[in-house]
Amino acid sequence: NANLSREQMNMLCSTIMPSLKETQKAQAEIEWKEQIERERKALANRKAEEEALMLETREEGVGYSKKSPSPLRGMRGSPTKPSRFDSLMSGAAPTPLAPTPIATATQQRF
C-alpha cells in the first residue's frame, strides 16, 4: 500500500493489526473448542454404539446381529444339521439306573 502515508501506516499497525491478531486468536480458540466438542461427541457416539452392541450380543453370543435368526428358532435341529437332542431320541434308549433307596439318596445330598 504505497499510497498510504507513514502516519496512516503507523495508525494501521497500531490499531488494526493488534485487533486482527486478537480476532485470529479468538477464531483459532473457537475452532479448537469446536474440534474438541466434535471429538467428544464422536467418542460418546462410539461408546453408545459399543454399549448397544454389547447389550445385543450379551445373550446371543458374539456372532449375533439383528439379521441373524433367533437362537430359539429351529432348536431341535434341521435336516442338514441334526442336533444332539435328535440323536439322543433316535438312538438306543439308555439303560435305566438302578433304583436307589430314598434314605441313601438324601444322605448323599446333605
PDB file of N, CA and C in Angstrom:
ATOM      1  N   ASN A   1       0.838  -1.186   0.000  1.00  0.00           N
ATOM      2  CA  ASN A   1       0.000   0.000   0.000  1.00  0.00           C
ATOM      3  C   ASN A   1       0.882   1.249   0.000  1.00  0.00           C
ATOM      4  N   ALA A   2       1.452   1.541  -1.141  1.00  0.00           N
ATOM      5  CA  ALA A   2       2.375   2.681  -1.267  1.00  0.00           C
ATOM      6  C   ALA A   2       1.649   4.009  -1.172  1.00  0.00           C
ATOM      7  N   ASN A   3       0.344   4.035  -1.350  1.00  0.00           N
ATOM      8  CA  ASN A   3      -0.418   5.279  -1.327  1.00  0.00           C
ATOM      9  C   ASN A   3      -0.618   5.809   0.092  1.00  0.00           C
ATOM     10  N   LEU A   4      -0.408   4.976   1.116  1.00  0.00           N
ATOM     11  CA  LEU A   4      -0.620   5.406   2.496  1.00  0.00           C
ATOM     12  C   LEU A   4       0.584   6.187   2.999  1.00  0.00           C
ATOM     13  N   SER A   5       0.306   7.208   3.792  1.00  0.00           N
ATOM     14  CA  SER A   5       1.398   7.969   4.397  1.00  0.00           C
ATOM     15  C   SER A   5       1.952   7.181   5.584  1.00  0.00           C
ATOM     16  N   ARG A   6       3.115   7.653   6.098  1.00  0.00           N
ATOM     17  CA  ARG A   6       3.728   6.998   7.254  1.00  0.00           C
ATOM     18  C   ARG A   6       2.781   7.047   8.452  1.00  0.00           C
ATOM     19  N   GLU A   7       2.094   8.171   8.652  1.00  0.00           N
ATOM     20  CA  GLU A   7       1.147   8.298   9.763  1.00  0.00           C
ATOM     21  C   GLU A   7       0.015   7.274   9.633  1.00  0.00           C
ATOM     22  N   GLN A   8      -0.492   7.167   8.428  1.00  0.00           N
ATOM     23  CA  GLN A   8      -1.585   6.216   8.204  1.00  0.00           C
ATOM     24  C   GLN A   8      -1.101   4.778   8.441  1.00  0.00           C
ATOM     25  N   MET A   9       0.135   4.492   8.016  1.00  0.00           N
ATOM     26  CA  MET A   9       0.699   3.147   8.235  1.00  0.00           C
ATOM     27  C   MET A   9       0.855   2.870   9.727  1.00  0.00           C
ATOM     28  N   ASN A  10       1.361   3.880  10.476  1.00  0.00           N
ATOM     29  CA  ASN A  10       1.529   3.708  11.925  1.00  0.00           C
ATOM     30  C   ASN A  10       0.179   3.465  12.598  1.00  0.00           C
ATOM     31  N   MET A  11      -0.829   4.247  12.184  1.00  0.00           N
ATOM     32  CA  MET A  11      -2.158   4.086  12.761  1.00  0.00           C
ATOM     33  C   MET A  11      -2.702   2.685  12.440  1.00  0.00           C
ATOM     34  N   LEU A  12      -2.502   2.278  11.191  1.00  0.00           N
ATOM     35  CA  LEU A  12      -2.957   0.960  10.758  1.00  0.00           C
ATOM     36  C   LEU A  12      -2.299  -0.127  11.599  1.00  0.00           C
ATOM     37  N   CYS A  13      -0.980  -0.021  11.763  1.00  0.00           N
ATOM     38  CA  CYS A  13      -0.241  -1.054  12.505  1.00  0.00           C
ATOM     39  C   CYS A  13      -0.589  -1.040  13.986  1.00  0.00           C
ATOM     40  N   SER A  14      -0.839   0.138  14.556  1.00  0.00           N
ATOM     41  CA  SER A  14      -1.059   0.207  15.999  1.00  0.00           C
ATOM     42  C   SER A  14      -2.496  -0.134  16.387  1.00  0.00           C
ATOM     43  N   THR A  15      -3.466   0.098  15.525  1.00  0.00           N
ATOM     44  CA  THR A  15      -4.856  -0.154  15.922  1.00  0.00           C
ATOM     45  C   THR A  15      -5.452  -1.382  15.250  1.00  0.00           C
ATOM     46  N   ILE A  16      -5.295  -1.485  13.952  1.00  0.00           N
ATOM     47  CA  ILE A  16      -5.987  -2.557  13.233  1.00  0.00           C
ATOM     48  C   ILE A  16      -5.266  -3.887  13.388  1.00  0.00           C
ATOM     49  N   MET A  17      -3.939  -3.888  13.275  1.00  0.00           N
ATOM     50  CA  MET A  17      -3.196  -5.149  13.323  1.00  0.00           C
ATOM     51  C   MET A  17      -3.386  -5.895  14.644  1.00  0.00           C
ATOM     52  N   PRO A  18      -3.227  -5.241  15.805  1.00  0.00           N
ATOM     53  CA  PRO A  18      -3.448  -5.995  17.054  1.00  0.00           C
ATOM     54  C   PRO A  18      -4.864  -6.559  17.142  1.00  0.00           C
ATOM     55  N   SER A  19      -5.854  -5.801  16.720  1.00  0.00           N
ATOM     56  CA  SER A  19      -7.219  -6.318  16.792  1.00  0.00           C
ATOM     57  C   SER A  19      -7.395  -7.481  15.815  1.00  0.00           C
ATOM     58  N   LEU A  20      -6.699  -7.412  14.671  1.00  0.00           N
ATOM     59  CA  LEU A  20      -6.747  -8.520  13.720  1.00  0.00           C
ATOM     60  C   LEU A  20      -6.124  -9.770  14.342  1.00  0.00           C
ATOM     61  N   LYS A  21      -4.992  -9.581  15.031  1.00  0.00           N
ATOM     62  CA  LYS A  21      -4.347 -10.725  15.698  1.00  0.00           C
ATOM     63  C   LYS A  21      -5.264 -11.302  16.776  1.00  0.00           C
ATOM     64  N   GLU A  22      -5.914 -10.437  17.534  1.00  0.00           N
ATOM     65  CA  GLU A  22      -6.837 -10.908  18.567  1.00  0.00           C
ATOM     66  C   GLU A  22      -8.001 -11.668  17.937  1.00  0.00           C
ATOM     67  N   THR A  23      -8.478 -11.148  16.807  1.00  0.00           N
ATOM     68  CA  THR A  23      -9.578 -11.818  16.111  1.00  0.00           C
ATOM     69  C   THR A  23      -9.143 -13.202  15.645  1.00  0.00           C
ATOM     70  N   GLN A  24      -7.938 -13.259  15.064  1.00  0.00           N
ATOM     71  CA  GLN A  24      -7.429 -14.555  14.600  1.00  0.00           C
ATOM     72  C   GLN A  24      -7.247 -15.510  15.780  1.00  0.00           C
ATOM     73  N   LYS A  25      -6.734 -14.971  16.881  1.00  0.00           N
ATOM     74  CA  LYS A  25      -6.530 -15.801  18.072  1.00  0.00           C
ATOM     75  C   LYS A  25      -7.876 -16.314  18.602  1.00  0.00           C
ATOM     76  N   ALA A  26      -8.864 -15.428  18.654  1.00  0.00           N
ATOM     77  CA  ALA A  26     -10.190 -15.823  19.128  1.00  0.00           C
ATOM     78  C   ALA A  26     -10.802 -16.859  18.188  1.00  0.00           C
ATOM     79  N   GLN A  27     -10.612 -16.643  16.868  1.00  0.00           N
ATOM     80  CA  GLN A  27     -11.147 -17.584  15.886  1.00  0.00           C
ATOM     81  C   GLN A  27     -10.492 -18.959  16.061  1.00  0.00           C
ATOM     82  N   ALA A  28      -9.169 -18.970  16.257  1.00  0.00           N
ATOM     83  CA  ALA A  28      -8.453 -20.234  16.452  1.00  0.00           C
ATOM     84  C   ALA A  28      -8.950 -20.937  17.714  1.00  0.00           C
ATOM     85  N   GLU A  29      -9.201 -20.148  18.762  1.00  0.00           N
ATOM     86  CA  GLU A  29      -9.692 -20.731  20.013  1.00  0.00           C
ATOM     87  C   GLU A  29     -11.084 -21.337  19.822  1.00  0.00           C
ATOM     88  N   ILE A  30     -11.936 -20.625  19.089  1.00  0.00           N
ATOM     89  CA  ILE A  30     -13.288 -21.142  18.818  1.00  0.00           C
ATOM     90  C   ILE A  30     -13.203 -22.441  18.027  1.00  0.00           C
ATOM     91  N   GLU A  31     -12.357 -22.450  16.988  1.00  0.00           N
ATOM     92  CA  GLU A  31     -12.209 -23.663  16.175  1.00  0.00           C
ATOM     93  C   GLU A  31     -11.689 -24.822  17.016  1.00  0.00           C
ATOM     94  N   TRP A  32     -10.738 -24.511  17.922  1.00  0.00           N
ATOM     95  CA  TRP A  32     -10.168 -25.543  18.783  1.00  0.00           C
ATOM     96  C   TRP A  32     -11.253 -26.126  19.693  1.00  0.00           C
ATOM     97  N   LYS A  33     -12.087 -25.241  20.267  1.00  0.00           N
ATOM     98  CA  LYS A  33     -13.171 -25.709  21.140  1.00  0.00           C
ATOM     99  C   LYS A  33     -14.187 -26.537  20.354  1.00  0.00           C
ATOM    100  N   GLU A  34     -14.501 -26.086  19.122  1.00  0.00           N
ATOM    101  CA  GLU A  34     -15.440 -26.847  18.294  1.00  0.00           C
ATOM    102  C   GLU A  34     -14.877 -28.226  17.964  1.00  0.00           C
ATOM    103  N   GLN A  35     -13.564 -28.277  17.681  1.00  0.00           N
ATOM    104  CA  GLN A  35     -12.917 -29.557  17.376  1.00  0.00           C
ATOM    105  C   GLN A  35     -13.008 -30.493  18.582  1.00  0.00           C
ATOM    106  N   ILE A  36     -12.734 -29.970  19.759  1.00  0.00           N
ATOM    107  CA  ILE A  36     -12.816 -30.791  20.977  1.00  0.00           C
ATOM    108  C   ILE A  36     -14.248 -31.286  21.176  1.00  0.00           C
ATOM    109  N   GLU A  37     -15.223 -30.406  20.938  1.00  0.00           N
ATOM    110  CA  GLU A  37     -16.631 -30.792  21.092  1.00  0.00           C
ATOM    111  C   GLU A  37     -17.003 -31.896  20.105  1.00  0.00           C
ATOM    112  N   ARG A  38     -16.535 -31.758  18.843  1.00  0.00           N
ATOM    113  CA  ARG A  38     -16.812 -32.798  17.835  1.00  0.00           C
ATOM    114  C   ARG A  38     -16.194 -34.131  18.250  1.00  0.00           C
ATOM    115  N   GLU A  39     -14.951 -34.084  18.733  1.00  0.00           N
ATOM    116  CA  GLU A  39     -14.280 -35.320  19.166  1.00  0.00           C
ATOM    117  C   GLU A  39     -15.013 -35.946  20.350  1.00  0.00           C
ATOM    118  N   ARG A  40     -15.472 -35.095  21.277  1.00  0.00           N
ATOM    119  CA  ARG A  40     -16.190 -35.603  22.447  1.00  0.00           C
ATOM    120  C   ARG A  40     -17.493 -36.281  22.016  1.00  0.00           C
ATOM    121  N   LYS A  41     -18.209 -35.646  21.078  1.00  0.00           N
ATOM    122  CA  LYS A  41     -19.461 -36.233  20.598  1.00  0.00           C
ATOM    123  C   LYS A  41     -19.199 -37.542  19.859  1.00  0.00           C
ATOM    124  N   ALA A  42     -18.133 -37.560  19.043  1.00  0.00           N
ATOM    125  CA  ALA A  42     -17.811 -38.785  18.308  1.00  0.00           C
ATOM    126  C   ALA A  42     -17.483 -39.912  19.283  1.00  0.00           C
ATOM    127  N   LEU A  43     -16.731 -39.591  20.322  1.00  0.00           N
ATOM    128  CA  LEU A  43     -16.375 -40.596  21.328  1.00  0.00           C
ATOM    129  C   LEU A  43     -17.626 -41.085  22.060  1.00  0.00           C
ATOM    130  N   ALA A  44     -18.520 -40.157  22.398  1.00  0.00           N
ATOM    131  CA  ALA A  44     -19.758 -40.545  23.081  1.00  0.00           C
ATOM    132  C   ALA A  44     -20.599 -41.447  22.179  1.00  0.00           C
ATOM    133  N   ASN A  45     -20.676 -41.106  20.887  1.00  0.00           N
ATOM    134  CA  ASN A  45     -21.433 -41.942  19.947  1.00  0.00           C
ATOM    135  C   ASN A  45     -20.815 -43.325  19.845  1.00  0.00           C
ATOM    136  N   ARG A  46     -19.483 -43.375  19.759  1.00  0.00           N
ATOM    137  CA  ARG A  46     -18.802 -44.664  19.651  1.00  0.00           C
ATOM    138  C   ARG A  46     -19.064 -45.505  20.897  1.00  0.00           C
ATOM    139  N   LYS A  47     -18.990 -44.876  22.075  1.00  0.00           N
ATOM    140  CA  LYS A  47     -19.253 -45.612  23.317  1.00  0.00           C
ATOM    141  C   LYS A  47     -20.690 -46.122  23.347  1.00  0.00           C
ATOM    142  N   ALA A  48     -21.631 -45.283  22.900  1.00  0.00           N
ATOM    143  CA  ALA A  48     -23.039 -45.693  22.885  1.00  0.00           C
ATOM    144  C   ALA A  48     -23.239 -46.869  21.934  1.00  0.00           C
ATOM    145  N   GLU A  49     -22.566 -46.819  20.766  1.00  0.00           N
ATOM    146  CA  GLU A  49     -22.684 -47.926  19.813  1.00  0.00           C
ATOM    147  C   GLU A  49     -22.102 -49.209  20.401  1.00  0.00           C
ATOM    148  N   GLU A  50     -20.930 -49.082  21.053  1.00  0.00           N
ATOM    149  CA  GLU A  50     -20.310 -50.267  21.656  1.00  0.00           C
ATOM    150  C   GLU A  50     -21.208 -50.844  22.748  1.00  0.00           C
ATOM    151  N   GLU A  51     -21.816 -49.955  23.541  1.00  0.00           N
ATOM    152  CA  GLU A  51     -22.697 -50.417  24.608  1.00  0.00           C
ATOM    153  C   GLU A  51     -23.916 -51.134  24.032  1.00  0.00           C
ATOM    154  N   ALA A  52     -24.484 -50.549  22.975  1.00  0.00           N
ATOM    155  CA  ALA A  52     -25.644 -51.172  22.327  1.00  0.00           C
ATOM    156  C   ALA A  52     -25.260 -52.529  21.763  1.00  0.00           C
ATOM    157  N   LEU A  53     -24.069 -52.603  21.175  1.00  0.00           N
ATOM    158  CA  LEU A  53     -23.599 -53.868  20.621  1.00  0.00           C
ATOM    159  C   LEU A  53     -23.406 -54.888  21.735  1.00  0.00           C
ATOM    160  N   MET A  54     -22.863 -54.447  22.863  1.00  0.00           N
ATOM    161  CA  MET A  54     -22.676 -55.357  23.996  1.00  0.00           C
ATOM    162  C   MET A  54     -24.032 -55.867  24.490  1.00  0.00           C
ATOM    163  N   LEU A  55     -25.026 -54.986  24.554  1.00  0.00           N
ATOM    164  CA  LEU A  55     -26.353 -55.413  25.002  1.00  0.00           C
ATOM    165  C   LEU A  55     -26.962 -56.400  24.023  1.00  0.00           C
ATOM    166  N   GLU A  56     -26.755 -56.172  22.717  1.00  0.00           N
ATOM    167  CA  GLU A  56     -27.314 -57.076  21.711  1.00  0.00           C
ATOM    168  C   GLU A  56     -26.651 -58.443  21.763  1.00  0.00           C
ATOM    169  N   THR A  57     -25.340 -58.465  21.987  1.00  0.00           N
ATOM    170  CA  THR A  57     -24.616 -59.730  21.893  1.00  0.00           C
ATOM    171  C   THR A  57     -24.525 -60.450  23.224  1.00  0.00           C
ATOM    172  N   ARG A  58     -24.918 -59.825  24.325  1.00  0.00           N
ATOM    173  CA  ARG A  58     -24.723 -60.432  25.642  1.00  0.00           C
ATOM    174  C   ARG A  58     -25.395 -61.795  25.740  1.00  0.00           C
ATOM    175  N   GLU A  59     -26.666 -61.906  25.314  1.00  0.00           N
ATOM    176  CA  GLU A  59     -27.383 -63.165  25.490  1.00  0.00           C
ATOM    177  C   GLU A  59     -27.193 -64.123  24.325  1.00  0.00           C
ATOM    178  N   GLU A  60     -26.953 -63.593  23.139  1.00  0.00           N
ATOM    179  CA  GLU A  60     -26.953 -64.450  21.958  1.00  0.00           C
ATOM    180  C   GLU A  60     -25.562 -64.900  21.531  1.00  0.00           C
ATOM    181  N   GLY A  61     -24.515 -64.331  22.091  1.00  0.00           N
ATOM    182  CA  GLY A  61     -23.174 -64.714  21.691  1.00  0.00           C
ATOM    183  C   GLY A  61     -22.562 -63.703  20.740  1.00  0.00           C
ATOM    184  N   VAL A  62     -21.279 -63.924  20.422  1.00  0.00           N
ATOM    185  CA  VAL A  62     -20.510 -62.926  19.683  1.00  0.00           C
ATOM    186  C   VAL A  62     -20.990 -62.769  18.249  1.00  0.00           C
ATOM    187  N   GLY A  63     -21.377 -63.858  17.579  1.00  0.00           N
ATOM    188  CA  GLY A  63     -21.734 -63.790  16.170  1.00  0.00           C
ATOM    189  C   GLY A  63     -23.121 -63.248  15.906  1.00  0.00           C
ATOM    190  N   TYR A  64     -23.805 -62.792  16.946  1.00  0.00           N
ATOM    191  CA  TYR A  64     -25.191 -62.360  16.796  1.00  0.00           C
ATOM    192  C   TYR A  64     -25.275 -60.980  16.167  1.00  0.00           C
ATOM    193  N   SER A  65     -26.235 -60.815  15.262  1.00  0.00           N
ATOM    194  CA  SER A  65     -26.585 -59.487  14.769  1.00  0.00           C
ATOM    195  C   SER A  65     -28.094 -59.448  14.635  1.00  0.00           C
ATOM    196  N   LYS A  66     -28.645 -58.266  14.381  1.00  0.00           N
ATOM    197  CA  LYS A  66     -30.102 -58.138  14.277  1.00  0.00           C
ATOM    198  C   LYS A  66     -30.660 -59.039  13.178  1.00  0.00           C
ATOM    199  N   LYS A  67     -29.865 -59.287  12.119  1.00  0.00           N
ATOM    200  CA  LYS A  67     -30.371 -60.043  10.978  1.00  0.00           C
ATOM    201  C   LYS A  67     -30.239 -61.550  11.160  1.00  0.00           C
ATOM    202  N   SER A  68     -29.390 -61.991  12.092  1.00  0.00           N
ATOM    203  CA  SER A  68     -29.221 -63.432  12.243  1.00  0.00           C
ATOM    204  C   SER A  68     -30.470 -64.022  12.904  1.00  0.00           C
ATOM    205  N   PRO A  69     -30.792 -65.276  12.589  1.00  0.00           N
ATOM    206  CA  PRO A  69     -32.023 -65.864  13.132  1.00  0.00           C
ATOM    207  C   PRO A  69     -31.948 -66.026  14.641  1.00  0.00           C
ATOM    208  N   SER A  70     -33.082 -66.086  15.243  1.00  0.00           N
ATOM    209  CA  SER A  70     -33.157 -66.243  16.688  1.00  0.00           C
ATOM    210  C   SER A  70     -32.554 -67.586  17.089  1.00  0.00           C
ATOM    211  N   PRO A  71     -31.830 -67.632  18.209  1.00  0.00           N
ATOM    212  CA  PRO A  71     -31.260 -68.914  18.645  1.00  0.00           C
ATOM    213  C   PRO A  71     -32.340 -69.919  19.016  1.00  0.00           C
ATOM    214  N   LEU A  72     -33.558 -69.451  19.297  1.00  0.00           N
ATOM    215  CA  LEU A  72     -34.633 -70.370  19.663  1.00  0.00           C
ATOM    216  C   LEU A  72     -35.276 -71.014  18.442  1.00  0.00           C
ATOM    217  N   ARG A  73     -35.101 -70.395  17.276  1.00  0.00           N
ATOM    218  CA  ARG A  73     -35.726 -70.931  16.072  1.00  0.00           C
ATOM    219  C   ARG A  73     -34.981 -72.187  15.625  1.00  0.00           C
ATOM    220  N   GLY A  74     -35.702 -73.256  15.314  1.00  0.00           N
ATOM    221  CA  GLY A  74     -35.074 -74.482  14.823  1.00  0.00           C
ATOM    222  C   GLY A  74     -34.163 -75.127  15.834  1.00  0.00           C
ATOM    223  N   MET A  75     -34.533 -75.084  17.087  1.00  0.00           N
ATOM    224  CA  MET A  75     -33.633 -75.566  18.129  1.00  0.00           C
ATOM    225  C   MET A  75     -33.429 -77.084  18.069  1.00  0.00           C
ATOM    226  N   ARG A  76     -34.404 -77.814  17.599  1.00  0.00           N
ATOM    227  CA  ARG A  76     -34.286 -79.278  17.597  1.00  0.00           C
ATOM    228  C   ARG A  76     -33.500 -79.790  16.407  1.00  0.00           C
ATOM    229  N   GLY A  77     -32.848 -78.920  15.698  1.00  0.00           N
ATOM    230  CA  GLY A  77     -32.028 -79.368  14.579  1.00  0.00           C
ATOM    231  C   GLY A  77     -32.754 -79.204  13.270  1.00  0.00           C
ATOM    232  N   SER A  78     -31.998 -79.260  12.200  1.00  0.00           N
ATOM    233  CA  SER A  78     -32.568 -79.135  10.865  1.00  0.00           C
ATOM    234  C   SER A  78     -32.138 -80.355  10.070  1.00  0.00           C
ATOM    235  N   PRO A  79     -32.740 -80.596   8.893  1.00  0.00           N
ATOM    236  CA  PRO A  79     -32.338 -81.774   8.110  1.00  0.00           C
ATOM    237  C   PRO A  79     -30.843 -81.767   7.779  1.00  0.00           C
ATOM    238  N   THR A  80     -30.265 -80.557   7.626  1.00  0.00           N
ATOM    239  CA  THR A  80     -28.843 -80.508   7.265  1.00  0.00           C
ATOM    240  C   THR A  80     -27.944 -80.687   8.476  1.00  0.00           C
ATOM    241  N   LYS A  81     -28.411 -80.276   9.659  1.00  0.00           N
ATOM    242  CA  LYS A  81     -27.551 -80.336  10.845  1.00  0.00           C
ATOM    243  C   LYS A  81     -28.368 -80.812  12.042  1.00  0.00           C
ATOM    244  N   PRO A  82     -28.488 -82.118  12.240  1.00  0.00           N
ATOM    245  CA  PRO A  82     -29.275 -82.595  13.384  1.00  0.00           C
ATOM    246  C   PRO A  82     -28.602 -82.214  14.702  1.00  0.00           C
ATOM    247  N   SER A  83     -29.410 -81.946  15.691  1.00  0.00           N
ATOM    248  CA  SER A  83     -28.855 -81.551  16.984  1.00  0.00           C
ATOM    249  C   SER A  83     -28.633 -82.780  17.862  1.00  0.00           C
ATOM    250  N   ARG A  84     -28.022 -82.537  19.003  1.00  0.00           N
ATOM    251  CA  ARG A  84     -27.788 -83.641  19.948  1.00  0.00           C
ATOM    252  C   ARG A  84     -29.111 -84.199  20.461  1.00  0.00           C
ATOM    253  N   PHE A  85     -30.110 -83.347  20.582  1.00  0.00           N
ATOM    254  CA  PHE A  85     -31.420 -83.791  21.062  1.00  0.00           C
ATOM    255  C   PHE A  85     -31.986 -84.877  20.144  1.00  0.00           C
ATOM    256  N   ASP A  86     -31.891 -84.651  18.816  1.00  0.00           N
ATOM    257  CA  ASP A  86     -32.395 -85.638  17.862  1.00  0.00           C
ATOM    258  C   ASP A  86     -31.636 -86.959  17.978  1.00  0.00           C
ATOM    259  N   SER A  87     -30.311 -86.881  18.119  1.00  0.00           N
ATOM    260  CA  SER A  87     -29.531 -88.119  18.171  1.00  0.00           C
ATOM    261  C   SER A  87     -29.841 -88.895  19.453  1.00  0.00           C
ATOM    262  N   LEU A  88     -30.123 -88.201  20.545  1.00  0.00           N
ATOM    263  CA  LEU A  88     -30.489 -88.893  21.784  1.00  0.00           C
ATOM    264  C   LEU A  88     -31.824 -89.606  21.622  1.00  0.00           C
ATOM    265  N   MET A  89     -32.774 -88.934  20.963  1.00  0.00           N
ATOM    266  CA  MET A  89     -34.109 -89.509  20.822  1.00  0.00           C
ATOM    267  C   MET A  89     -34.108 -90.693  19.854  1.00  0.00           C
ATOM    268  N   SER A  90     -33.299 -90.626  18.807  1.00  0.00           N
ATOM    269  CA  SER A  90     -33.338 -91.681  17.795  1.00  0.00           C
ATOM    270  C   SER A  90     -32.452 -92.868  18.174  1.00  0.00           C
ATOM    271  N   GLY A  91     -31.466 -92.646  19.039  1.00  0.00           N
ATOM    272  CA  GLY A  91     -30.527 -93.717  19.398  1.00  0.00           C
ATOM    273  C   GLY A  91     -31.157 -94.707  20.354  1.00  0.00           C
ATOM    274  N   ALA A  92     -30.362 -95.673  20.768  1.00  0.00           N
ATOM    275  CA  ALA A  92     -30.849 -96.682  21.715  1.00  0.00           C
ATOM    276  C   ALA A  92     -31.158 -96.001  23.040  1.00  0.00           C
ATOM    277  N   ALA A  93     -32.224 -96.446  23.676  1.00  0.00           N
ATOM    278  CA  ALA A  93     -32.608 -95.860  24.959  1.00  0.00           C
ATOM    279  C   ALA A  93     -31.557 -96.220  25.996  1.00  0.00           C
ATOM    280  N   PRO A  94     -31.143 -95.263  26.817  1.00  0.00           N
ATOM    281  CA  PRO A  94     -30.131 -95.581  27.833  1.00  0.00           C
ATOM    282  C   PRO A  94     -30.699 -96.556  28.859  1.00  0.00           C
ATOM    283  N   THR A  95     -29.823 -97.371  29.408  1.00  0.00           N
ATOM    284  CA  THR A  95     -30.282 -98.354  30.396  1.00  0.00           C
ATOM    285  C   THR A  95     -30.757 -97.607  31.639  1.00  0.00           C
ATOM    286  N   PRO A  96     -31.893 -98.019  32.203  1.00  0.00           N
ATOM    287  CA  PRO A  96     -32.392 -97.299  33.381  1.00  0.00           C
ATOM    288  C   PRO A  96     -31.441 -97.472  34.561  1.00  0.00           C
ATOM    289  N   LEU A  97     -31.369 -96.450  35.395  1.00  0.00           N
ATOM    290  CA  LEU A  97     -30.495 -96.511  36.560  1.00  0.00           C
ATOM    291  C   LEU A  97     -31.074 -97.481  37.585  1.00  0.00           C
ATOM    292  N   ALA A  98     -30.186 -98.079  38.365  1.00  0.00           N
ATOM    293  CA  ALA A  98     -30.648 -98.980  39.424  1.00  0.00           C
ATOM    294  C   ALA A  98     -31.396 -98.153  40.460  1.00  0.00           C
ATOM    295  N   PRO A  99     -32.531 -98.651  40.932  1.00  0.00           N
ATOM    296  CA  PRO A  99     -33.281 -97.871  41.927  1.00  0.00           C
ATOM    297  C   PRO A  99     -32.465 -97.690  43.199  1.00  0.00           C
ATOM    298  N   THR A 100     -32.481 -96.470  43.724  1.00  0.00           N
ATOM    299  CA  THR A 100     -31.719 -96.165  44.935  1.00  0.00           C
ATOM    300  C   THR A 100     -32.700 -95.926  46.070  1.00  0.00           C
ATOM    301  N   PRO A 101     -32.438 -96.495  47.235  1.00  0.00           N
ATOM    302  CA  PRO A 101     -33.313 -96.203  48.374  1.00  0.00           C
ATOM    303  C   PRO A 101     -33.299 -94.706  48.682  1.00  0.00           C
ATOM    304  N   ILE A 102     -34.460 -94.184  49.065  1.00  0.00           N
ATOM    305  CA  ILE A 102     -34.588 -92.744  49.288  1.00  0.00           C
ATOM    306  C   ILE A 102     -33.660 -92.284  50.405  1.00  0.00           C
ATOM    307  N   ALA A 103     -33.497 -93.077  51.441  1.00  0.00           N
ATOM    308  CA  ALA A 103     -32.683 -92.671  52.587  1.00  0.00           C
ATOM    309  C   ALA A 103     -31.241 -92.408  52.162  1.00  0.00           C
ATOM    310  N   THR A 104     -30.658 -93.295  51.346  1.00  0.00           N
ATOM    311  CA  THR A 104     -29.264 -93.099  50.951  1.00  0.00           C
ATOM    312  C   THR A 104     -29.131 -91.907  50.009  1.00  0.00           C
ATOM    313  N   ALA A 105     -30.134 -91.683  49.172  1.00  0.00           N
ATOM    314  CA  ALA A 105     -30.062 -90.560  48.241  1.00  0.00           C
ATOM    315  C   ALA A 105     -30.058 -89.235  48.994  1.00  0.00           C
ATOM    316  N   THR A 106     -30.901 -89.122  50.023  1.00  0.00           N
ATOM    317  CA  THR A 106     -30.957 -87.866  50.763  1.00  0.00           C
ATOM    318  C   THR A 106     -29.698 -87.672  51.589  1.00  0.00           C
ATOM    319  N   GLN A 107     -29.112 -88.745  52.096  1.00  0.00           N
ATOM    320  CA  GLN A 107     -27.881 -88.610  52.873  1.00  0.00           C
ATOM    321  C   GLN A 107     -26.749 -88.097  51.982  1.00  0.00           C
ATOM    322  N   GLN A 108     -26.685 -88.541  50.757  1.00  0.00           N
ATOM    323  CA  GLN A 108     -25.616 -88.101  49.861  1.00  0.00           C
ATOM    324  C   GLN A 108     -25.739 -86.607  49.557  1.00  0.00           C
ATOM    325  N   ARG A 109     -26.967 -86.119  49.460  1.00  0.00           N
ATOM    326  CA  ARG A 109     -27.159 -84.708  49.131  1.00  0.00           C
ATOM    327  C   ARG A 109     -26.685 -83.798  50.248  1.00  0.00           C
ATOM    328  N   PHE A 110     -26.979 -84.179  51.509  1.00  0.00           N
ATOM    329  CA  PHE A 110     -26.651 -83.294  52.622  1.00  0.00           C
ATOM    330  C   PHE A 110     -25.428 -83.787  53.256  1.00  0.00           C
TER     331      PHE A 110
END
